[in-house]
Amino acid sequence: MTRVTLRNLRKSYGDTVALDGLSLDVPHRSFVVLLGPTGAGKTTTLKCIAGLIQPDEGDILFDGVRVNEVPPWERDVAMFFQTYALYPHMSVYDNIAYPLRERKLSMAEIERTVKEVARLLRIERLLDRKDPTTLSGGEMQRVALARTLVRRPKVFLLDEPITNLDAKLREEMRIEFKRLHKELNQTLIYTTPDFLEALSIGEKIAIVKDGKVIQYDTPENVFRHPVNKYVAMFVGNPTINLIEGELKRFDKELQFFGKGIRLNITELAGEWLNRLRGDEVILGIRPQDIRITLEKEPDAIPAKVIVAEPVGYETVVTTSAGEIEIKVLTKGFINLKSGQQIWLKFDKQRIHVIDPKTEEVLL
Amino acid sequence: MRRRNRRSSPIKRALLYIAVIIICMVYVFPVYWMITTSLKTRAQAFSFPPLWIWEPTLRNFLDIFMKRQTEIEALTGWELELATGAEQFFYNSFIVTLGSIALAIVIGTLAAYSFSRYRPKGTDTLMFFILSTRMLPAIVVAIPIFFFYRKLGLYNTHIGLILLYTMFNLPFAIWMMKSFFDEIHPDVEQAAMVDGSKPFRIFYKVALPQVYVGLAAALGFLIINVWNEFLFALLLTERATRTVPVAIASTRGEVGINWGLIAAIETLYIIPAMVLIFLLQKYLLRGMTFGTVRGV
């Protein structure tokens, strides 16, 4: 039930900068995912919110009140650790009951709450286990999660809760987290290095890189309107196609030339042209925004098939167009032979233009 | 357990066992001799060739607890060094061992935890400094300590020996316990912090139980160290505070050395250490290998 605001957090360890002016505003009851590669500062951010790490600079506010000086045991947050951090000398039941015992709840109430959360996570049968270090990875994760969810704190912090699980369990847990958030109805901050996970569960995504939030937006906007080249490349699989080249103007026409590819983009001309210095640009197009045709069509780019890999209900086609490789993602199976001549039709509304100097996405 | 693919002929095996038995006998023989001597009368102990079969007597064990004035003492008024009334020496040894071990373990564990988790400024230097106090051979500091103790009134007191042994054992306790604390993942303690525990509670409810093995190992080593200490006990005690090792060394008989009496004290003296080693044997082994990998 808390709004968490981080203002300009900085933290360094010797020469290593962990947080470099990180700011984030997490509204009350929202589900925010911090997305970024390992070492981006996600865990440090969560530990700052929990009070386990003191930032060198910056403010941490809960509902507008600065809590930097409040020790972790009084901050009333619950955190799931990536390492699970189970108490190895306590039984599964005692692990889950620990946060309640520390708050001096009655025995009956503790038992009721522990059983309830165990039922929610389907680990009732594990409660009697004496040594949590003998559990499987998935079981440990659930026990650690149960310990996190057993209270109703101001904020839930979940540090890569499902990264270490196998693919199938991960998918199940993604759905479960969405359901959990609805049930808990509380502020929840979650980290992951996996963009698919982030897109599928977050209400809002904060992309963290080098200790900074570089984009904070809805999943759709992060995917459709990345702010810079890094976000465009980090989100999406296969990776966005990037074509270096330059813009040329003929009368009223706007043309793109680069790496042997020529494309008329007159219809995309707009205000962004004023922000571009010089003529050099990078054209970005996602593999799913390209259509393959077997016949020549106006404005289609000729290409040759290198390889077609069917992945379930989709096919990833790697083609060579001009001097570069372009990946295309198509629905269903299509039968293409290597070396086959095809044409690529770009969905022009989905084309991004990136300034190669600032790496900023202009369009 | 039998291993199929390791082919060893029965003869080879037999030779191996014989070798092991011989080595064991060489090591255990003095202990055997000590125990048997303690069960012999003076005449039996000195008989040559040695007696292999005799009627055992508990006379020596009774004698060491019986305090009596010898005829020579009565005549001359000199106090003879007799190992009689040995319960006093055992009491001294127990008090000194318990006191110094309790102090060294409590202080050492707390210090080790602080060094491991809070890393105060200059931790590495301090840790080296602590270790360096053990680099001087004990005999080098023996004389200054003797004079200090005389001046401070700690000479011939239990508390004096306890303080000294605590000081000698602290570096060992700190280094050993720190290595165990370093191995446990700090996330576990951080989880406890988030779950609402304050630092001291985390220390004894979460951190300490994870290093019980290390604690047992440290305890074992320290107890043996103190229980067997001889040099300073000899220098700093008189009859009232004398510990068992010193008492054994200074035992005389009325006429020559009474080996049966000495052997009886020795036999009683090694029992606590043997029991301890037996109870702690698996921890002592882990303590020696230090780098114990734990799954968290």
XYZ file of C-alpha atoms in Angstrom:
659
model
C 0.000 0.000 0.000
C 2.889 2.277 -0.634
C 4.292 4.491 -3.291
C 8.033 4.063 -3.581
C 10.099 6.884 -4.968
C 13.818 6.679 -5.684
C 15.552 9.933 -6.362
C 18.957 10.074 -7.953
C 20.484 7.089 -6.122
C 24.233 6.696 -6.343
C 26.335 3.888 -4.995
C 29.848 2.822 -5.815
C 32.206 0.192 -4.503
C 35.722 1.467 -5.041
C 35.960 2.110 -8.754
C 32.861 0.120 -9.628
C 29.742 2.203 -10.005
C 26.665 0.179 -9.094
C 24.070 2.947 -9.172
C 24.643 6.080 -11.202
C 21.815 8.463 -10.461
C 18.940 6.002 -10.570
C 15.452 7.471 -10.258
C 12.158 5.642 -10.270
C 8.632 6.269 -9.127
C 6.573 3.187 -8.318
C 2.925 4.054 -7.753
C 0.846 2.526 -5.009
C -0.312 -1.044 -5.818
C 1.549 -1.246 -9.099
C 3.628 -4.109 -10.457
C 6.907 -2.740 -11.781
C 9.593 -4.849 -13.397
C 13.234 -3.791 -13.415
C 14.653 -5.238 -16.607
C 18.356 -5.307 -17.352
C 21.397 -7.511 -17.791
C 23.381 -8.940 -14.887
C 25.376 -6.234 -13.163
C 23.076 -3.416 -14.265
C 22.243 -2.529 -10.660
C 18.871 -4.235 -10.234
C 19.749 -6.123 -7.049
C 21.499 -3.074 -5.594
C 18.353 -1.036 -6.245
C 16.157 -3.553 -4.413
C 18.608 -3.770 -1.515
C 18.563 0.030 -1.256
C 14.777 -0.042 -1.030
C 14.973 -2.769 1.628
C 17.600 -0.797 3.553
C 20.268 -3.466 3.219
C 22.506 -1.157 1.230
C 22.973 2.512 2.048
C 23.191 4.610 -1.113
C 26.073 7.113 -1.193
C 23.676 9.766 -2.433
C 19.999 10.171 -3.214
C 16.696 9.668 -1.444
C 14.418 6.716 -0.909
C 10.846 7.729 -0.137
C 7.868 5.651 0.978
C 4.685 7.667 0.430
C 6.749 10.801 0.227
C 8.609 10.217 3.501
C 12.373 9.785 3.348
C 13.330 6.395 4.780
C 17.096 6.355 4.106
C 17.842 6.271 7.821
C 15.193 3.690 8.728
C 16.907 0.338 9.418
C 15.740 -2.672 7.377
C 14.003 -4.338 10.325
C 11.736 -1.319 10.667
C 11.115 -0.625 6.992
C 8.400 -3.220 6.617
C 9.297 -4.609 3.223
C 9.461 -8.253 2.188
C 12.197 -9.399 -0.112
C 12.795 -12.499 -2.152
C 16.507 -13.096 -2.664
C 17.879 -14.471 -5.892
C 19.974 -16.888 -3.820
C 16.768 -17.884 -1.939
C 18.642 -17.231 1.327
C 16.686 -19.856 3.237
C 17.691 -20.360 6.856
C 19.592 -23.641 6.442
C 19.273 -24.640 10.092
C 15.485 -24.300 10.259
C 12.703 -26.513 8.974
C 10.601 -25.366 6.054
C 7.799 -24.439 8.444
C 10.159 -22.417 10.644
C 11.591 -20.648 7.609
C 8.172 -19.454 6.531
C 7.076 -18.647 10.092
C 10.229 -16.647 10.886
C 8.999 -13.193 9.755
C 5.765 -13.692 11.718
C 7.573 -14.828 14.863
C 9.797 -11.775 14.671
C 6.622 -9.721 14.778
C 5.340 -11.548 17.842
C 2.156 -12.920 16.342
C 0.238 -15.526 18.285
C 1.058 -19.197 17.675
C -2.384 -19.872 16.262
C -2.226 -16.971 13.893
C 1.250 -17.951 12.718
C 0.123 -21.483 12.013
C -2.945 -20.337 10.137
C -0.993 -17.860 7.976
C 1.833 -20.283 7.204
C -0.634 -22.976 6.140
C -2.513 -20.502 4.012
C 0.557 -19.327 2.118
C 1.769 -22.926 1.777
C -1.541 -23.821 0.182
C -1.328 -20.845 -2.151
C 2.115 -21.985 -3.344
C 1.272 -25.690 -3.194
C 4.043 -26.632 -0.756
C 1.941 -27.943 2.135
C 3.624 -31.318 1.888
C 7.064 -29.708 2.370
C 6.252 -27.968 5.653
C 7.636 -30.802 7.804
C 10.936 -31.038 5.975
C 13.774 -30.480 8.428
C 16.602 -29.454 6.154
C 15.696 -26.959 3.417
C 19.087 -27.427 1.728
C 17.947 -30.839 0.528
C 15.004 -29.432 -1.448
C 15.075 -29.147 -5.229
C 15.616 -25.747 -6.845
C 11.941 -25.292 -7.609
C 10.939 -26.273 -4.076
C 13.474 -23.910 -2.477
C 12.194 -21.117 -4.683
C 8.646 -21.741 -3.514
C 9.650 -21.881 0.133
C 11.568 -18.620 -0.226
C 8.585 -17.112 -1.977
C 6.279 -18.310 0.785
C 8.526 -16.620 3.357
C 8.274 -13.405 1.318
C 4.507 -13.545 0.887
C 3.614 -14.612 4.412
C 3.373 -11.020 5.617
C 1.524 -8.014 4.271
C 4.362 -5.496 4.133
C 4.367 -2.070 2.514
C 6.306 -3.294 -0.495
C 7.221 -6.654 -1.998
C 10.652 -6.882 -3.582
C 11.324 -9.902 -5.755
C 14.859 -10.348 -7.056
C 14.872 -12.605 -10.120
C 12.438 -15.022 -8.531
C 12.142 -17.363 -11.483
C 15.383 -16.887 -13.398
C 16.930 -20.080 -12.044
C 14.003 -22.353 -12.802
C 13.627 -24.512 -15.874
C 11.671 -23.190 -18.856
C 8.369 -24.923 -18.203
C 8.190 -24.027 -14.523
C 9.125 -20.465 -15.450
C 6.148 -20.133 -17.740
C 3.805 -21.465 -15.053
C 5.230 -19.077 -12.484
C 4.805 -16.070 -14.797
C 1.073 -16.640 -14.810
C 1.138 -17.256 -11.083
C 2.841 -13.939 -10.354
C 0.182 -12.036 -12.246
C -2.464 -13.823 -10.220
C -0.541 -13.254 -6.981
C -0.238 -9.555 -7.604
C -3.968 -9.326 -8.114
C -4.580 -11.227 -4.869
C -2.015 -9.323 -2.818
C -3.064 -5.993 -4.260
C 0.139 -4.378 -3.068
C 3.139 -2.563 -4.476
C 5.443 -5.100 -6.044
C 8.868 -4.559 -7.559
C 10.325 -7.419 -9.532
C 13.618 -7.845 -11.370
C 14.572 -10.025 -14.298
C 17.154 -10.139 -17.068
C 14.574 -11.739 -19.394
C 12.632 -9.276 -21.538
C 9.894 -11.797 -22.358
C 9.227 -12.325 -18.671
C 9.173 -8.566 -18.145
C 6.842 -7.901 -21.064
C 4.452 -10.631 -20.022
C 4.033 -9.758 -16.346
C 4.895 -6.106 -15.697
C 2.403 -3.279 -15.633
C 5.353 -1.013 -16.145
C 8.915 -1.816 -17.078
C 11.998 0.099 -16.023
C 14.966 -0.723 -18.192
C 18.108 -0.511 -16.091
C 21.550 -0.176 -17.564
C 24.823 0.848 -15.892
C 23.012 1.898 -12.721
C 20.446 4.132 -14.452
C 16.867 3.770 -15.593
C 16.962 4.470 -19.308
C 13.302 3.881 -20.083
C 10.303 3.560 -17.790
C 7.122 2.764 -19.624
C 4.409 0.210 -20.325
C 5.482 -3.099 -21.883
C 3.925 -2.130 -25.185
C 5.683 1.202 -25.348
C 9.017 -0.312 -24.369
C 8.620 -2.721 -27.262
C 7.044 -0.359 -29.796
C 8.755 2.888 -28.886
C 12.204 2.161 -27.472
C 14.009 5.350 -26.475
C 17.390 4.326 -27.770
C 19.328 1.749 -29.690
C 20.156 -0.212 -26.527
C 16.515 -0.699 -25.547
C 15.568 -1.498 -29.139
C 18.196 -4.232 -29.207
C 17.637 -5.542 -25.668
C 13.896 -6.026 -26.037
C 12.838 -8.447 -28.740
C 13.933 -11.789 -30.075
C 15.211 -12.205 -32.714
C 16.980 -8.876 -32.267
C 15.808 -5.869 -34.249
C 17.452 -5.500 -37.692
C 19.638 -2.413 -37.863
C 20.759 -1.024 -41.199
C 23.336 1.789 -41.319
C 22.959 4.276 -44.154
C 22.039 7.806 -45.075
C 19.026 9.831 -46.055
C 18.734 11.468 -49.454
C 16.150 13.987 -50.539
C 14.914 14.197 -54.146
C 12.338 16.925 -54.634
C 9.653 15.807 -52.227
C 10.877 12.270 -51.861
C 12.839 10.966 -48.893
C 15.011 7.953 -49.638
C 17.178 5.716 -47.497
C 20.383 4.204 -48.911
C 22.614 1.886 -46.998
C 24.439 -1.413 -47.256
C 23.051 -1.943 -50.726
C 19.468 -1.387 -49.629
C 17.299 1.390 -50.978
C 13.958 2.331 -49.532
C 11.502 5.153 -50.152
C 10.426 6.502 -46.781
C 8.748 9.724 -47.885
C 5.671 8.932 -45.822
C 7.764 8.804 -42.638
C 9.068 12.363 -43.011
C 8.204 14.486 -40.016
C 9.384 16.599 -37.127
C 12.167 14.130 -36.255
C 14.111 15.252 -39.325
C 14.828 18.540 -37.534
C 16.442 16.672 -34.635
C 18.782 14.764 -36.925
C 22.193 16.302 -37.522
C 23.734 15.291 -40.816
C 22.303 12.656 -43.077
C 23.566 9.477 -41.443
C 20.956 7.277 -39.795
C 20.393 3.731 -38.642
C 17.187 2.167 -39.847
C 15.656 -0.313 -37.432
C 12.947 -2.839 -38.205
C 11.824 -5.763 -36.063
C 11.844 -9.211 -37.688
C 8.093 -9.540 -37.178
C 7.430 -6.303 -39.057
C 8.802 -7.664 -42.340
C 6.718 -9.683 -44.763
C 8.210 -12.164 -47.224
C 6.777 -12.279 -50.749
C 7.778 -14.637 -53.467
C 6.818 -12.197 -56.255
C 8.339 -8.827 -56.873
C 6.178 -6.048 -55.429
C 6.622 -2.278 -55.542
C 8.890 -1.033 -52.762
C 9.985 -4.575 -51.819
C 13.653 -5.317 -51.253
C 15.143 -8.267 -53.114
C 16.836 -10.819 -50.878
C 18.091 -14.403 -50.825
C 17.246 -16.995 -48.213
C 20.220 -18.120 -46.118
C 18.378 -20.394 -43.719
C 14.829 -20.880 -42.453
C 14.433 -22.199 -38.887
C 10.971 -23.223 -37.803
C 10.424 -22.546 -34.069
C 7.042 -23.996 -33.218
C 4.330 -21.948 -34.838
C 6.778 -19.392 -36.197
C 9.684 -19.469 -38.620
C 12.839 -17.381 -38.323
C 14.164 -16.685 -41.807
C 17.680 -15.344 -42.154
C 18.115 -13.602 -45.487
C 20.853 -11.709 -47.217
C 19.776 -8.388 -48.648
C 22.264 -5.985 -50.149
C 25.419 -6.336 -48.074
C 23.815 -7.445 -44.817
C 21.769 -10.127 -43.149
C 18.167 -9.414 -42.314
C 16.115 -11.653 -40.045
C 12.416 -12.121 -40.626
C 9.904 -13.713 -38.272
C 6.859 -15.142 -40.003
C 3.793 -16.912 -38.702
C 3.396 -20.602 -39.454
C 5.730 -22.847 -41.409
C 6.919 -21.682 -44.750
C 8.870 -23.801 -47.086
C 11.941 -21.910 -48.243
C 15.124 -23.330 -49.704
C 18.471 -21.745 -49.111
C 19.479 -19.520 -51.962
C 15.901 -18.938 -52.998
C 15.070 -15.460 -54.355
C 12.479 -13.591 -52.259
C 11.368 -10.034 -51.617
C 11.083 -8.312 -48.245
C 8.265 -5.873 -47.650
C 8.831 -3.602 -44.599
C 5.830 -2.427 -42.583
C 6.712 1.242 -42.882
C 4.667 2.321 -39.879
C 6.911 0.153 -37.744
C 10.246 1.426 -38.973
C 12.502 3.117 -36.415
C 15.080 5.731 -37.247
C 18.070 5.971 -34.927
C 20.626 8.769 -34.809
C 23.981 6.934 -34.964
C 25.747 9.703 -33.018
C 23.461 9.866 -29.985
C 21.953 6.370 -30.433
C 18.630 8.023 -29.692
C 15.562 6.652 -31.449
C 14.120 9.527 -33.461
C 11.134 7.669 -34.830
C 33.611 -52.135 1.592
C 35.002 -54.209 -1.201
C 36.149 -52.679 -4.388
C 36.029 -55.061 -7.277
C 38.319 -53.326 -9.716
C 41.097 -52.707 -7.265
C 42.859 -55.991 -7.340
C 44.823 -56.674 -4.219
C 45.908 -60.156 -3.372
C 45.059 -61.508 0.097
C 48.772 -61.590 0.942
C 49.204 -57.942 0.119
C 46.204 -57.111 2.232
C 47.481 -59.138 5.125
C 50.865 -57.388 4.963
C 49.136 -54.038 4.907
C 47.116 -54.883 7.994
C 50.187 -56.144 9.807
C 52.000 -52.899 9.025
C 49.054 -50.840 10.271
C 48.846 -52.895 13.449
C 52.565 -52.494 14.121
C 52.379 -48.735 13.647
C 49.367 -48.521 15.940
C 51.139 -50.589 18.558
C 54.167 -48.315 18.466
C 51.904 -45.308 19.061
C 49.630 -46.869 21.612
C 52.271 -48.767 23.548
C 53.240 -45.897 25.875
C 49.586 -45.399 26.695
C 49.206 -49.084 27.354
C 52.286 -49.022 29.558
C 50.947 -46.052 31.460
C 47.583 -47.649 32.126
C 49.042 -50.984 33.181
C 51.591 -49.307 35.419
C 48.812 -47.444 37.160
C 47.301 -50.804 38.047
C 50.492 -52.271 39.485
C 52.084 -52.073 42.862
C 55.456 -50.475 43.129
C 57.228 -53.802 43.136
C 55.262 -55.079 40.159
C 55.981 -51.906 38.210
C 59.708 -52.367 38.648
C 59.861 -56.102 38.112
C 62.067 -57.287 35.282
C 61.178 -58.938 32.928
C 57.927 -56.922 32.976
C 54.878 -58.643 34.325
C 52.308 -59.321 31.630
C 49.822 -60.948 33.903
C 49.219 -59.725 37.445
C 46.424 -59.027 39.809
C 45.461 -55.368 39.155
C 45.264 -53.000 42.100
C 43.434 -49.703 42.470
C 45.739 -48.672 45.306
C 47.424 -45.952 43.203
C 44.104 -44.368 42.269
C 43.085 -44.230 45.886
C 46.463 -42.846 46.920
C 46.376 -39.864 44.622
C 43.252 -38.511 46.275
C 44.459 -39.229 49.792
C 46.254 -36.325 51.298
C 48.678 -37.436 53.913
C 51.735 -36.159 55.553
C 54.752 -38.309 54.967
C 57.110 -39.412 57.634
C 59.844 -37.267 56.180
C 57.595 -34.213 56.190
C 56.609 -34.876 59.754
C 60.229 -35.148 60.777
C 61.717 -32.250 58.865
C 58.774 -29.886 58.317
C 59.649 -29.591 54.623
C 56.796 -29.708 52.202
C 57.439 -32.568 49.861
C 56.132 -32.545 46.321
C 53.628 -35.307 46.526
C 50.851 -35.943 44.058
C 48.485 -36.740 46.830
C 45.294 -34.751 47.224
C 45.182 -34.577 43.427
C 41.535 -33.534 43.359
C 42.834 -30.007 43.881
C 44.922 -30.221 40.687
C 42.038 -31.592 38.676
C 39.795 -28.872 40.034
C 42.398 -26.262 39.049
C 42.708 -27.678 35.551
C 38.942 -27.723 35.063
C 38.446 -24.182 36.337
C 41.254 -22.755 34.264
C 40.179 -24.621 31.125
C 36.497 -23.776 31.441
C 37.114 -20.142 32.287
C 39.603 -19.404 29.558
C 37.706 -21.377 26.894
C 34.423 -19.666 27.706
C 36.093 -16.265 27.451
C 38.050 -17.076 24.291
C 35.054 -18.564 22.508
C 32.623 -15.793 23.412
C 35.008 -12.941 22.665
C 36.543 -14.708 19.682
C 33.230 -15.542 18.027
C 31.871 -12.035 18.471
C 35.086 -10.509 17.157
C 35.199 -12.910 14.218
C 31.605 -12.100 13.301
C 32.290 -8.381 13.439
C 35.415 -8.714 11.318
C 33.598 -10.892 8.817
C 30.400 -8.865 8.480
C 31.118 -5.268 9.396
C 34.703 -5.158 8.171
C 35.829 -2.241 10.359
C 38.504 0.031 8.939
C 41.850 -1.748 8.785
C 40.372 -5.225 9.163
C 43.209 -6.886 7.282
C 45.875 -5.124 9.323
C 44.085 -5.938 12.562
C 43.657 -9.570 11.589
C 47.353 -9.806 10.809
C 48.218 -8.080 14.055
C 46.088 -10.567 15.964
C 47.810 -13.446 14.243
C 51.242 -11.945 14.837
C 50.765 -12.166 18.599
C 51.123 -15.914 18.158
C 54.338 -15.665 16.162
C 56.620 -15.201 19.176
C 57.638 -18.448 20.835
C 55.983 -18.618 24.246
C 59.302 -18.891 26.054
C 60.296 -15.408 24.820
C 57.522 -13.754 26.783
C 57.712 -16.110 29.748
C 60.014 -14.005 31.889
C 58.284 -10.632 31.385
C 54.944 -12.268 32.065
C 56.311 -13.832 35.220
C 57.321 -10.416 36.538
C 54.097 -8.747 35.431
C 52.107 -11.359 37.199
C 54.092 -11.025 40.389
C 53.594 -7.253 40.381
C 49.928 -7.405 39.454
C 49.079 -10.021 42.006
C 47.967 -12.454 39.356
C 50.700 -14.934 40.211
C 49.334 -18.130 41.695
C 45.704 -17.242 40.953
C 43.120 -18.981 38.800
C 42.113 -15.736 37.164
C 45.731 -15.116 36.160
C 45.994 -18.352 34.240
C 42.512 -17.879 32.764
C 43.418 -14.430 31.417
C 46.699 -15.668 30.031
C 45.165 -18.649 28.253
C 42.343 -16.507 26.914
C 44.899 -14.165 25.414
C 46.848 -17.026 23.878
C 43.778 -18.667 22.410
C 41.906 -15.631 21.133
C 43.862 -15.312 17.867
C 43.132 -18.915 17.065
C 39.440 -18.558 17.933
C 39.087 -15.355 15.903
C 40.841 -16.680 12.816
C 39.058 -19.968 12.807
C 35.586 -18.565 13.476
C 36.074 -15.796 10.925
C 36.817 -18.338 8.221
C 33.557 -20.094 9.065
C 31.537 -16.883 9.079
C 33.119 -15.845 5.782
C 31.775 -18.988 4.191
C 28.118 -18.462 4.974
C 26.201 -16.383 2.476
C 25.418 -12.879 3.805
C 22.068 -12.968 1.982
C 20.728 -15.293 4.678
C 21.406 -12.698 7.369
C 20.058 -9.936 5.138
C 16.870 -11.947 4.704
C 16.550 -12.060 8.486
C 17.056 -8.301 8.625
C 14.237 -7.731 6.150
C 12.136 -10.246 8.076
C 12.427 -7.974 11.099
C 15.410 -9.130 13.176
C 17.882 -6.759 14.763
C 21.638 -7.374 14.366
C 22.366 -9.110 17.666
C 19.387 -11.398 17.251
C 20.540 -12.222 13.733
C 23.941 -13.125 15.142
C 22.664 -15.758 17.515
C 19.509 -16.918 15.751
C 20.718 -17.014 12.156
C 24.493 -16.680 11.829
C 25.709 -18.702 14.798
C 23.612 -21.832 14.152
C 25.122 -21.992 10.690
C 28.641 -22.283 12.108
C 27.979 -24.789 14.899
C 30.385 -27.187 13.220
C 33.107 -24.555 13.279
C 32.282 -23.679 16.850
C 32.620 -27.309 17.915
C 35.926 -27.631 16.089
C 37.320 -24.441 17.617
C 36.125 -25.553 21.029
C 37.901 -28.890 20.660
C 41.219 -27.394 19.647
C 41.138 -24.734 22.333
C 40.248 -27.138 25.121
C 43.108 -29.446 24.196
C 45.486 -26.474 24.021
C 44.614 -25.276 27.480
C 44.207 -28.671 29.121
C 47.737 -29.640 28.052
C 49.485 -26.330 28.648
C 52.583 -26.789 30.782
C 55.097 -23.971 30.528
C 53.075 -21.073 31.931
C 51.254 -23.246 34.382
C 54.638 -24.231 35.772
C 55.865 -20.642 35.959
C 52.781 -18.997 37.368
C 51.329 -21.451 39.867
C 52.118 -22.821 43.241
C 50.552 -25.735 45.012
C 47.121 -24.104 45.423
C 46.594 -23.345 41.752
C 48.756 -26.045 40.199
C 47.243 -27.728 37.153
C 47.520 -31.440 36.450
C 50.393 -31.373 33.892
C 52.585 -29.486 36.337
C 51.553 -31.717 39.199
C 52.543 -34.795 37.245
C 55.948 -33.388 36.448
C 56.665 -32.367 40.006
C 55.529 -35.536 41.684
C 58.019 -37.335 43.800
C 57.761 -40.273 46.035
C 59.046 -40.654 49.528
C 61.753 -42.932 48.298
C 62.497 -42.398 44.633
C 59.798 -41.793 42.058
C 56.480 -43.529 42.567
C 55.691 -44.481 38.984
C 52.430 -46.184 39.811
C 51.104 -42.974 41.346
C 52.184 -40.854 38.374
C 50.689 -43.306 35.899
C 47.403 -43.208 37.797
C 47.196 -39.407 37.594
C 48.131 -39.490 33.946
C 45.453 -42.065 33.215
C 42.786 -39.952 34.849
C 44.191 -36.873 33.182
C 43.844 -38.134 29.618
C 40.252 -39.336 30.075
C 38.531 -35.940 29.571
C 40.660 -35.230 26.507
C 39.906 -38.660 25.051
C 36.186 -38.288 25.629
C 36.255 -34.854 24.074
C 38.151 -35.981 20.995
C 35.805 -38.901 20.598
C 32.740 -36.648 20.788
C 34.133 -33.994 18.504
C 36.135 -36.124 16.091
C 34.121 -35.320 12.976
C 34.136 -31.607 13.767
C 37.859 -31.610 14.476
C 38.483 -33.068 11.031
C 36.315 -30.420 9.402
C 37.988 -27.774 11.466
C 41.354 -28.865 10.172
C 40.255 -28.652 6.569
C 38.769 -25.185 7.272
C 37.370 -24.618 3.781
C 34.156 -26.505 4.267
C 31.795 -26.045 1.368
C 28.205 -25.692 2.431
C 25.234 -25.643 0.149
C 22.972 -22.690 0.709
